[in-house]
Amino acid sequence: MNGTSRAAEAAGKVRLIRETLCPEMAVRLKGVDWFAWVTAGGSNEVLLAAETGVAEVVVTPEGAYVITNEIEAQRLADEQLPEGFELRVLPWAYPSQVEVVLRELAHGLPVCSDRPDNGEHELPLPFLNAKRVLTEGEVQRYRSVGLLAAQAMTEVLTQAQPEWTERQLAAAGGRALLSRGLAPALILASGERRGRLYRHPLPTGEPLGRCGMLVFCARGFGLYANLTRFVVFGPMGSEDKNRHQLVREIEARALSLSRPDEQLDEIYRELSYAYAGFSFGDAIREHHQGGITGYLSREVIAGPESREVLQAGMAVAWNPSLAGAKIEDTFLITETGLLNLTIDPVWPSAPVAGIERPLVWQG
């Protein structure tokens, strides 16, 4: 995405903040997710695991500013920020000066923030919706991120060997993502034994054995591509085949309802009915089922109390699972159907309820 289109998108978001979302207020955005949103794909992160970064955005009726320190300012200006933001650079040794600059920029206006402190207000609910409903530019970036993440997954699992450890599999995943410019925000890896025991298998030194699972939450331009794939070495048993087929059919129930005006709690209930219909009624309590994604790996996790309503332009990632079987991709909701953002045409697939879904790779 070129600098001109990024600048135009960011300027539109700044206008939206001033004119609609928070008029007559100053807005302070600290989180990695919000920084990426308002800067049209820029990044304020240094520490990958941190929720906030090394810079924050302040929008007032008079201007749009990025406050950062002297270590980061030039790099951000050169590589991360579109035109339209004025830098305010502070000494790194005096972080308290951020509050002084904020007060100067706010000119006495009330302040709302994604992480309110010291009397600041929370962001109004329409702010959240603005982040979750993606613009055309965001969709273009998301498609690029999703394809790169899917290609990284294919690269790793087509090379994996049964003697690899889970850590070797995860390390290969991290290398494949980083080499494509994506941040490995989460990588889960399991072999045959641990994949049946744990829904969140952080990788260990245990060999894969007869099969392996790899999970990516890969971030690029602030957007998350979430996907899960399996590889099996040798013939797959009938029980394993059946479980993988069942999770594809359970997921199909959620995908069929992933359309504008559907409510998340209704999709959760449909998933609950699907598990129960296959005699796995307890499985829905063993792992969350996914939900709305975007600038967070899950903007909202679907549950029985989730009242959020899906809209065209939102992205969803469902991840139904049974012991030793799971499925996950990131989809964009459109007015005419779903667009799979994390599909790699090289990966084998089969239609389920009219949508191509990934099969297990035969290693």
mmCIF file of C-alpha atoms in Angstrom:
data_model
loop_
_atom_site.group_PDB
_atom_site.id
_atom_site.type_symbol
_atom_site.label_atom_id
_atom_site.label_comp_id
_atom_site.label_asym_id
_atom_site.label_seq_id
_atom_site.Cartn_x
_atom_site.Cartn_y
_atom_site.Cartn_z
ATOM 1 C CA MET A 1 0.000 0.000 0.000
ATOM 2 C CA ASN A 2 1.576 3.305 -1.037
ATOM 3 C CA GLY A 3 2.125 6.267 1.240
ATOM 4 C CA THR A 4 -0.536 8.407 -0.424
ATOM 5 C CA SER A 5 -3.355 5.908 0.148
ATOM 6 C CA ARG A 6 -2.206 5.280 3.722
ATOM 7 C CA ALA A 7 -2.176 9.013 4.399
ATOM 8 C CA ALA A 8 -5.677 9.360 2.965
ATOM 9 C CA GLU A 9 -6.987 6.486 5.073
ATOM 10 C CA ALA A 10 -5.380 7.840 8.253
ATOM 11 C CA ALA A 11 -6.721 11.341 7.537
ATOM 12 C CA GLY A 12 -10.195 9.879 7.155
ATOM 13 C CA LYS A 13 -9.927 8.174 10.531
ATOM 14 C CA VAL A 14 -8.719 11.366 12.180
ATOM 15 C CA ARG A 15 -11.737 13.213 10.705
ATOM 16 C CA LEU A 16 -14.031 10.458 11.950
ATOM 17 C CA ILE A 17 -12.634 10.855 15.467
ATOM 18 C CA ARG A 18 -13.005 14.626 15.448
ATOM 19 C CA GLU A 19 -16.379 14.918 13.785
ATOM 20 C CA THR A 20 -18.258 11.812 14.912
ATOM 21 C CA LEU A 21 -16.618 9.563 17.468
ATOM 22 C CA CYS A 22 -15.277 12.070 20.014
ATOM 23 C CA PRO A 23 -16.114 15.673 19.096
ATOM 24 C CA GLU A 24 -15.012 18.329 21.576
ATOM 25 C CA MET A 25 -12.571 15.916 23.210
ATOM 26 C CA ALA A 26 -8.943 14.904 22.957
ATOM 27 C CA VAL A 27 -8.352 11.254 22.096
ATOM 28 C CA ARG A 28 -5.348 9.300 23.315
ATOM 29 C CA LEU A 29 -4.548 5.936 21.683
ATOM 30 C CA LYS A 30 -1.786 3.857 23.299
ATOM 31 C CA GLY A 31 -2.426 0.227 22.345
ATOM 32 C CA VAL A 32 -0.590 -1.557 19.556
ATOM 33 C CA ASP A 33 -3.985 -2.325 18.014
ATOM 34 C CA TRP A 34 -5.263 1.250 18.105
ATOM 35 C CA PHE A 35 -1.979 2.740 16.900
ATOM 36 C CA ALA A 36 -2.068 0.444 13.860
ATOM 37 C CA TRP A 37 -5.702 1.325 13.192
ATOM 38 C CA VAL A 38 -5.366 5.122 13.277
ATOM 39 C CA THR A 39 -2.057 5.165 11.338
ATOM 40 C CA ALA A 40 -3.387 2.830 8.602
ATOM 41 C CA GLY A 41 -1.061 -0.034 9.393
ATOM 42 C CA GLY A 42 1.789 1.600 11.300
ATOM 43 C CA SER A 43 3.411 -0.050 14.294
ATOM 44 C CA ASN A 44 4.472 1.315 17.680
ATOM 45 C CA GLU A 45 5.687 -2.046 18.945
ATOM 46 C CA VAL A 46 9.181 -3.014 19.988
ATOM 47 C CA LEU A 47 8.478 -5.686 22.593
ATOM 48 C CA LEU A 48 6.326 -8.189 20.736
ATOM 49 C CA ALA A 49 4.381 -9.308 23.803
ATOM 50 C CA ALA A 50 3.456 -5.792 24.988
ATOM 51 C CA GLU A 51 -0.077 -4.445 24.582
ATOM 52 C CA THR A 52 1.186 -0.863 24.332
ATOM 53 C CA GLY A 53 4.122 0.403 22.344
ATOM 54 C CA VAL A 54 6.805 3.072 22.271
ATOM 55 C CA ALA A 55 4.547 5.788 20.892
ATOM 56 C CA GLU A 56 0.982 6.983 21.248
ATOM 57 C CA VAL A 57 -1.357 8.999 19.082
ATOM 58 C CA VAL A 58 -3.203 12.075 20.334
ATOM 59 C CA VAL A 59 -5.979 13.576 18.226
ATOM 60 C CA THR A 60 -7.406 16.991 19.113
ATOM 61 C CA PRO A 61 -9.568 19.493 17.200
ATOM 62 C CA GLU A 62 -6.335 21.269 16.216
ATOM 63 C CA GLY A 63 -4.082 18.396 15.128
ATOM 64 C CA ALA A 64 -2.993 14.755 15.112
ATOM 65 C CA TYR A 65 0.189 14.005 17.026
ATOM 66 C CA VAL A 66 2.487 11.084 17.759
ATOM 67 C CA ILE A 67 4.271 11.307 21.097
ATOM 68 C CA THR A 68 7.407 9.203 21.375
ATOM 69 C CA ASN A 69 10.964 9.360 22.660
ATOM 70 C CA GLU A 70 14.204 10.290 20.982
ATOM 71 C CA ILE A 71 15.213 6.645 20.522
ATOM 72 C CA GLU A 72 12.243 5.863 18.302
ATOM 73 C CA ALA A 73 11.263 9.100 16.586
ATOM 74 C CA GLN A 74 13.340 8.915 13.414
ATOM 75 C CA ARG A 75 12.566 5.257 12.767
ATOM 76 C CA LEU A 76 8.861 5.844 13.199
ATOM 77 C CA ALA A 77 8.946 8.856 10.893
ATOM 78 C CA ASP A 78 10.911 6.959 8.244
ATOM 79 C CA GLU A 79 9.155 3.598 8.360
ATOM 80 C CA GLN A 80 5.838 3.608 10.204
ATOM 81 C CA LEU A 81 3.959 6.890 9.995
ATOM 82 C CA PRO A 82 1.940 8.192 7.050
ATOM 83 C CA GLU A 83 1.855 11.916 6.405
ATOM 84 C CA GLY A 84 -0.434 13.966 8.577
ATOM 85 C CA PHE A 85 0.936 13.263 12.064
ATOM 86 C CA GLU A 86 3.118 15.756 13.905
ATOM 87 C CA LEU A 87 5.866 14.216 16.030
ATOM 88 C CA ARG A 88 6.388 15.325 19.600
ATOM 89 C CA VAL A 89 9.751 13.931 20.726
ATOM 90 C CA LEU A 90 10.678 13.565 24.392
ATOM 91 C CA PRO A 91 13.846 12.489 26.230
ATOM 92 C CA TRP A 92 13.675 8.757 26.877
ATOM 93 C CA ALA A 93 14.894 9.268 30.463
ATOM 94 C CA TYR A 94 11.848 11.377 31.420
ATOM 95 C CA PRO A 95 8.718 9.363 30.572
ATOM 96 C CA SER A 96 6.625 11.539 32.899
ATOM 97 C CA GLN A 97 6.907 14.311 30.308
ATOM 98 C CA VAL A 98 4.322 12.471 28.214
ATOM 99 C CA GLU A 99 1.621 13.647 30.593
ATOM 100 C CA VAL A 100 2.878 17.226 30.387
ATOM 101 C CA VAL A 101 2.742 17.193 26.588
ATOM 102 C CA LEU A 102 -0.698 15.593 26.647
ATOM 103 C CA ARG A 103 -2.075 18.386 28.819
ATOM 104 C CA GLU A 104 -0.567 20.986 26.505
ATOM 105 C CA LEU A 105 -2.131 19.384 23.447
ATOM 106 C CA ALA A 106 -5.551 18.852 25.076
ATOM 107 C CA HIS A 107 -5.909 22.564 26.013
ATOM 108 C CA GLY A 108 -8.235 21.694 28.881
ATOM 109 C CA LEU A 109 -10.504 19.399 26.875
ATOM 110 C CA PRO A 110 -11.642 16.127 28.438
ATOM 111 C CA VAL A 111 -9.562 13.149 27.289
ATOM 112 C CA CYS A 112 -10.797 9.706 26.275
ATOM 113 C CA SER A 113 -8.422 6.800 25.793
ATOM 114 C CA ASP A 114 -8.220 3.118 24.963
ATOM 115 C CA ARG A 115 -6.471 2.740 28.326
ATOM 116 C CA PRO A 116 -7.903 5.528 30.470
ATOM 117 C CA ASP A 117 -5.990 6.749 33.515
ATOM 118 C CA ASN A 118 -6.005 9.790 35.815
ATOM 119 C CA GLY A 119 -9.598 10.811 35.163
ATOM 120 C CA GLU A 120 -9.617 10.010 31.450
ATOM 121 C CA HIS A 121 -12.758 8.575 29.864
ATOM 122 C CA GLU A 122 -13.173 5.260 28.079
ATOM 123 C CA LEU A 123 -13.596 5.269 24.324
ATOM 124 C CA PRO A 124 -17.271 5.382 23.336
ATOM 125 C CA LEU A 125 -18.701 2.166 21.889
ATOM 126 C CA PRO A 126 -18.863 3.485 18.290
ATOM 127 C CA PHE A 127 -15.054 3.644 18.429
ATOM 128 C CA LEU A 128 -14.885 -0.140 18.797
ATOM 129 C CA ASN A 129 -17.164 -0.639 15.834
ATOM 130 C CA ALA A 130 -15.046 1.703 13.712
ATOM 131 C CA LYS A 131 -12.005 -0.487 14.375
ATOM 132 C CA ARG A 132 -13.794 -3.753 13.666
ATOM 133 C CA VAL A 133 -15.459 -2.790 10.371
ATOM 134 C CA LEU A 134 -12.614 -2.710 7.877
ATOM 135 C CA THR A 135 -12.064 -0.183 5.114
ATOM 136 C CA GLU A 136 -11.080 -1.099 1.578
ATOM 137 C CA GLY A 137 -7.434 -0.333 2.330
ATOM 138 C CA GLU A 138 -7.521 -2.497 5.438
ATOM 139 C CA VAL A 139 -9.048 -5.372 3.496
ATOM 140 C CA GLN A 140 -6.263 -5.144 0.912
ATOM 141 C CA ARG A 141 -3.653 -5.309 3.651
ATOM 142 C CA TYR A 142 -5.478 -8.149 5.379
ATOM 143 C CA ARG A 143 -5.553 -10.219 2.205
ATOM 144 C CA SER A 144 -1.804 -9.813 1.871
ATOM 145 C CA VAL A 145 -1.173 -10.751 5.507
ATOM 146 C CA GLY A 146 -3.475 -13.767 5.308
ATOM 147 C CA LEU A 147 -1.877 -15.156 2.158
ATOM 148 C CA LEU A 148 1.637 -14.723 3.532
ATOM 149 C CA ALA A 149 0.690 -16.459 6.779
ATOM 150 C CA ALA A 150 -0.926 -19.341 4.907
ATOM 151 C CA GLN A 151 2.120 -19.727 2.662
ATOM 152 C CA ALA A 152 4.378 -19.756 5.720
ATOM 153 C CA MET A 153 2.245 -22.508 7.228
ATOM 154 C CA THR A 154 2.459 -24.589 4.054
ATOM 155 C CA GLU A 155 6.209 -24.120 3.852
ATOM 156 C CA VAL A 156 6.740 -25.414 7.385
ATOM 157 C CA LEU A 157 4.361 -28.364 7.472
ATOM 158 C CA THR A 158 5.410 -29.694 4.071
ATOM 159 C CA GLN A 159 8.987 -29.874 5.392
ATOM 160 C CA ALA A 160 8.203 -31.164 8.896
ATOM 161 C CA GLN A 161 9.475 -34.580 9.985
ATOM 162 C CA PRO A 162 8.169 -36.904 12.716
ATOM 163 C CA GLU A 163 11.448 -36.655 14.627
ATOM 164 C CA TRP A 164 11.187 -32.864 14.853
ATOM 165 C CA THR A 165 10.381 -31.598 18.301
ATOM 166 C CA GLU A 166 7.452 -29.291 18.909
ATOM 167 C CA ARG A 167 9.939 -26.487 19.496
ATOM 168 C CA GLN A 168 11.613 -27.168 16.152
ATOM 169 C CA LEU A 169 8.222 -26.995 14.452
ATOM 170 C CA ALA A 170 7.382 -23.722 16.196
ATOM 171 C CA ALA A 171 10.829 -22.295 15.430
ATOM 172 C CA ALA A 172 10.407 -23.103 11.753
ATOM 173 C CA GLY A 173 7.021 -21.371 11.894
ATOM 174 C CA GLY A 174 8.527 -18.276 13.457
ATOM 175 C CA ARG A 175 11.267 -18.167 10.854
ATOM 176 C CA ALA A 176 8.768 -18.552 8.000
ATOM 177 C CA LEU A 177 6.598 -15.729 9.343
ATOM 178 C CA LEU A 178 9.418 -13.321 10.133
ATOM 179 C CA SER A 179 11.008 -13.867 6.741
ATOM 180 C CA ARG A 180 7.732 -12.678 5.214
ATOM 181 C CA GLY A 181 7.560 -9.597 7.412
ATOM 182 C CA LEU A 182 4.925 -10.946 9.815
ATOM 183 C CA ALA A 183 5.142 -10.950 13.598
ATOM 184 C CA PRO A 184 4.649 -14.382 15.242
ATOM 185 C CA ALA A 185 2.326 -13.061 17.927
ATOM 186 C CA LEU A 186 1.332 -16.625 18.848
ATOM 187 C CA ILE A 187 2.668 -19.983 17.722
ATOM 188 C CA LEU A 188 1.331 -23.202 19.178
ATOM 189 C CA ALA A 189 2.787 -26.575 18.204
ATOM 190 C CA SER A 190 2.000 -30.080 19.333
ATOM 191 C CA GLY A 191 2.798 -33.626 18.420
ATOM 192 C CA GLU A 192 0.652 -36.720 18.592
ATOM 193 C CA ARG A 193 0.539 -37.095 22.399
ATOM 194 C CA ARG A 194 0.159 -33.504 23.610
ATOM 195 C CA GLY A 195 -2.230 -32.541 20.818
ATOM 196 C CA ARG A 196 -4.805 -34.871 22.332
ATOM 197 C CA LEU A 197 -4.355 -33.460 25.840
ATOM 198 C CA TYR A 198 -4.207 -29.676 25.525
ATOM 199 C CA ARG A 199 -6.079 -27.039 23.553
ATOM 200 C CA HIS A 200 -3.225 -24.512 23.962
ATOM 201 C CA PRO A 201 -0.088 -26.627 23.570
ATOM 202 C CA LEU A 202 2.883 -24.342 24.072
ATOM 203 C CA PRO A 203 5.736 -26.126 22.285
ATOM 204 C CA THR A 204 8.066 -28.427 24.205
ATOM 205 C CA GLY A 205 11.061 -30.601 23.392
ATOM 206 C CA GLU A 206 8.855 -33.641 22.774
ATOM 207 C CA PRO A 207 9.075 -35.192 19.274
ATOM 208 C CA LEU A 208 6.030 -34.910 17.033
ATOM 209 C CA GLY A 209 5.596 -38.588 16.366
ATOM 210 C CA ARG A 210 2.841 -39.589 13.969
ATOM 211 C CA CYS A 211 1.258 -36.161 13.569
ATOM 212 C CA GLY A 212 1.707 -32.474 14.282
ATOM 213 C CA MET A 213 -0.461 -29.392 14.733
ATOM 214 C CA LEU A 214 0.688 -25.830 14.088
ATOM 215 C CA VAL A 215 -1.259 -22.696 15.035
ATOM 216 C CA PHE A 216 -0.444 -19.158 13.894
ATOM 217 C CA CYS A 217 -1.713 -15.826 15.118
ATOM 218 C CA ALA A 218 0.413 -13.805 12.716
ATOM 219 C CA ARG A 219 0.340 -10.004 12.737
ATOM 220 C CA GLY A 220 1.061 -7.687 9.833
ATOM 221 C CA PHE A 221 0.051 -4.005 9.508
ATOM 222 C CA GLY A 222 -1.545 -4.578 12.918
ATOM 223 C CA LEU A 223 -3.989 -7.181 11.514
ATOM 224 C CA TYR A 224 -4.130 -10.785 12.718
ATOM 225 C CA ALA A 225 -4.179 -13.805 10.443
ATOM 226 C CA ASN A 226 -5.327 -16.774 12.553
ATOM 227 C CA LEU A 227 -5.061 -20.300 11.174
ATOM 228 C CA THR A 228 -4.475 -23.903 12.254
ATOM 229 C CA ARG A 229 -3.201 -26.827 10.191
ATOM 230 C CA PHE A 230 -2.255 -30.486 10.754
ATOM 231 C CA VAL A 231 0.264 -32.831 9.217
ATOM 232 C CA VAL A 232 0.216 -36.625 9.555
ATOM 233 C CA PHE A 233 3.132 -38.939 8.843
ATOM 234 C CA GLY A 234 1.852 -42.180 7.375
ATOM 235 C CA PRO A 235 -1.733 -43.445 7.213
ATOM 236 C CA MET A 236 -4.354 -41.717 9.334
ATOM 237 C CA GLY A 237 -6.545 -43.897 11.531
ATOM 238 C CA SER A 238 -10.303 -43.958 11.095
ATOM 239 C CA GLU A 239 -10.920 -42.294 14.484
ATOM 240 C CA ASP A 240 -8.636 -39.377 13.612
ATOM 241 C CA LYS A 241 -10.241 -39.011 10.181
ATOM 242 C CA ASN A 242 -13.654 -38.917 11.797
ATOM 243 C CA ARG A 243 -12.698 -36.257 14.347
ATOM 244 C CA HIS A 244 -11.210 -33.968 11.717
ATOM 245 C CA GLN A 245 -14.341 -34.382 9.606
ATOM 246 C CA LEU A 246 -16.522 -33.591 12.612
ATOM 247 C CA VAL A 247 -14.721 -30.316 13.412
ATOM 248 C CA ARG A 248 -15.103 -29.288 9.769
ATOM 249 C CA GLU A 249 -18.835 -29.939 9.996
ATOM 250 C CA ILE A 250 -19.130 -28.136 13.336
ATOM 251 C CA GLU A 251 -17.256 -25.141 11.936
ATOM 252 C CA ALA A 252 -19.585 -25.119 8.918
ATOM 253 C CA ARG A 253 -22.479 -24.304 11.257
ATOM 254 C CA ALA A 254 -20.670 -21.189 12.479
ATOM 255 C CA LEU A 255 -19.597 -20.175 8.988
ATOM 256 C CA SER A 256 -23.167 -20.450 7.716
ATOM 257 C CA LEU A 257 -24.192 -17.825 10.295
ATOM 258 C CA SER A 258 -21.182 -15.544 9.754
ATOM 259 C CA ARG A 259 -23.147 -12.896 7.906
ATOM 260 C CA PRO A 260 -24.410 -9.367 8.519
ATOM 261 C CA ASP A 261 -26.921 -8.871 11.349
ATOM 262 C CA GLU A 262 -26.210 -12.180 13.101
ATOM 263 C CA GLN A 263 -25.493 -11.976 16.836
ATOM 264 C CA LEU A 264 -22.475 -13.709 18.352
ATOM 265 C CA ASP A 265 -24.364 -15.450 21.139
ATOM 266 C CA GLU A 266 -26.614 -17.102 18.556
ATOM 267 C CA ILE A 267 -23.585 -18.484 16.711
ATOM 268 C CA TYR A 268 -22.175 -19.761 20.005
ATOM 269 C CA ARG A 269 -25.449 -21.562 20.715
ATOM 270 C CA GLU A 270 -25.451 -23.095 17.246
ATOM 271 C CA LEU A 271 -21.941 -24.416 17.882
ATOM 272 C CA SER A 272 -23.112 -25.843 21.204
ATOM 273 C CA TYR A 273 -25.945 -27.670 19.456
ATOM 274 C CA ALA A 274 -23.519 -28.974 16.833
ATOM 275 C CA TYR A 275 -21.162 -30.464 19.426
ATOM 276 C CA ALA A 276 -24.068 -32.045 21.257
ATOM 277 C CA GLY A 277 -25.460 -33.452 18.032
ATOM 278 C CA PHE A 278 -22.229 -35.348 17.508
ATOM 279 C CA SER A 279 -22.194 -36.587 21.132
ATOM 280 C CA PHE A 280 -19.439 -34.182 22.218
ATOM 281 C CA GLY A 281 -21.573 -31.828 24.303
ATOM 282 C CA ASP A 282 -18.794 -31.063 26.797
ATOM 283 C CA ALA A 283 -16.301 -29.992 24.126
ATOM 284 C CA ILE A 284 -17.595 -26.441 23.892
ATOM 285 C CA ARG A 285 -16.476 -25.875 27.494
ATOM 286 C CA GLU A 286 -12.965 -27.183 26.810
ATOM 287 C CA HIS A 287 -11.920 -24.292 24.566
ATOM 288 C CA HIS A 288 -13.276 -20.977 23.315
ATOM 289 C CA GLN A 289 -14.741 -21.142 19.844
ATOM 290 C CA GLY A 290 -13.369 -17.939 18.288
ATOM 291 C CA GLY A 291 -15.224 -14.839 17.206
ATOM 292 C CA ILE A 292 -14.506 -11.426 15.694
ATOM 293 C CA THR A 293 -10.869 -10.792 14.779
ATOM 294 C CA GLY A 294 -8.928 -7.907 13.253
ATOM 295 C CA TYR A 295 -6.514 -5.662 15.134
ATOM 296 C CA LEU A 296 -6.650 -8.134 18.023
ATOM 297 C CA SER A 297 -6.361 -11.865 17.600
ATOM 298 C CA ARG A 298 -9.907 -11.898 18.952
ATOM 299 C CA GLU A 299 -11.657 -8.551 19.164
ATOM 300 C CA VAL A 300 -14.597 -10.376 20.738
ATOM 301 C CA ILE A 301 -14.787 -14.043 21.752
ATOM 302 C CA ALA A 302 -18.216 -15.506 21.143
ATOM 303 C CA GLY A 303 -20.033 -16.754 24.216
ATOM 304 C CA PRO A 304 -23.539 -17.157 25.605
ATOM 305 C CA GLU A 305 -23.532 -13.505 26.760
ATOM 306 C CA SER A 306 -22.036 -11.956 23.595
ATOM 307 C CA ARG A 307 -24.436 -9.377 22.191
ATOM 308 C CA GLU A 308 -22.215 -8.057 19.408
ATOM 309 C CA VAL A 309 -23.792 -8.085 15.948
ATOM 310 C CA LEU A 310 -21.795 -9.011 12.860
ATOM 311 C CA GLN A 311 -21.522 -6.558 9.973
ATOM 312 C CA ALA A 312 -20.133 -6.629 6.461
ATOM 313 C CA GLY A 313 -16.486 -5.658 6.662
ATOM 314 C CA MET A 314 -15.802 -7.530 9.893
ATOM 315 C CA ALA A 315 -13.454 -10.506 10.060
ATOM 316 C CA VAL A 316 -14.127 -13.685 12.012
ATOM 317 C CA ALA A 317 -12.014 -16.675 12.989
ATOM 318 C CA TRP A 318 -13.746 -19.739 14.419
ATOM 319 C CA ASN A 319 -11.713 -22.549 15.998
ATOM 320 C CA PRO A 320 -13.873 -25.507 17.007
ATOM 321 C CA SER A 321 -11.874 -28.439 18.329
ATOM 322 C CA LEU A 322 -11.982 -31.955 19.658
ATOM 323 C CA ALA A 323 -9.138 -33.866 21.283
ATOM 324 C CA GLY A 324 -6.505 -34.152 18.539
ATOM 325 C CA ALA A 325 -8.483 -32.201 15.909
ATOM 326 C CA LYS A 326 -9.067 -28.511 15.269
ATOM 327 C CA ILE A 327 -9.803 -26.152 12.390
ATOM 328 C CA GLU A 328 -9.274 -22.422 11.965
ATOM 329 C CA ASP A 329 -9.085 -19.784 9.261
ATOM 330 C CA THR A 330 -9.704 -16.044 9.103
ATOM 331 C CA PHE A 331 -12.689 -14.933 7.011
ATOM 332 C CA LEU A 332 -13.949 -11.556 5.871
ATOM 333 C CA ILE A 333 -17.710 -11.074 6.005
ATOM 334 C CA THR A 334 -19.073 -9.432 2.853
ATOM 335 C CA GLU A 335 -22.587 -8.667 1.651
ATOM 336 C CA THR A 336 -22.386 -11.640 -0.723
ATOM 337 C CA GLY A 337 -20.641 -14.242 1.429
ATOM 338 C CA LEU A 338 -17.363 -15.108 3.126
ATOM 339 C CA LEU A 339 -13.848 -14.489 1.818
ATOM 340 C CA ASN A 340 -11.166 -16.788 3.239
ATOM 341 C CA LEU A 341 -8.169 -14.561 3.958
ATOM 342 C CA THR A 342 -5.818 -17.379 5.020
ATOM 343 C CA ILE A 343 -6.176 -19.821 2.166
ATOM 344 C CA ASP A 344 -3.167 -21.186 0.287
ATOM 345 C CA PRO A 345 -4.219 -22.845 -2.997
ATOM 346 C CA VAL A 346 -1.363 -25.338 -2.583
ATOM 347 C CA TRP A 347 -2.887 -26.791 0.578
ATOM 348 C CA PRO A 348 -5.329 -29.700 0.003
ATOM 349 C CA SER A 349 -8.952 -28.895 0.702
ATOM 350 C CA ALA A 350 -12.464 -30.227 0.295
ATOM 351 C CA PRO A 351 -15.830 -28.456 0.191
ATOM 352 C CA VAL A 352 -17.897 -28.465 3.373
ATOM 353 C CA ALA A 353 -21.329 -26.869 3.030
ATOM 354 C CA GLY A 354 -20.091 -25.149 -0.112
ATOM 355 C CA ILE A 355 -16.876 -23.700 1.369
ATOM 356 C CA GLU A 356 -13.413 -25.116 0.724
ATOM 357 C CA ARG A 357 -11.872 -26.219 4.012
ATOM 358 C CA PRO A 358 -8.343 -27.478 4.718
ATOM 359 C CA LEU A 359 -7.612 -31.169 5.019
ATOM 360 C CA VAL A 360 -4.764 -32.796 6.951
ATOM 361 C CA TRP A 361 -1.475 -32.728 5.039
ATOM 362 C CA GLN A 362 -0.106 -36.208 4.355
ATOM 363 C CA GLY A 363 3.608 -35.945 5.130
#
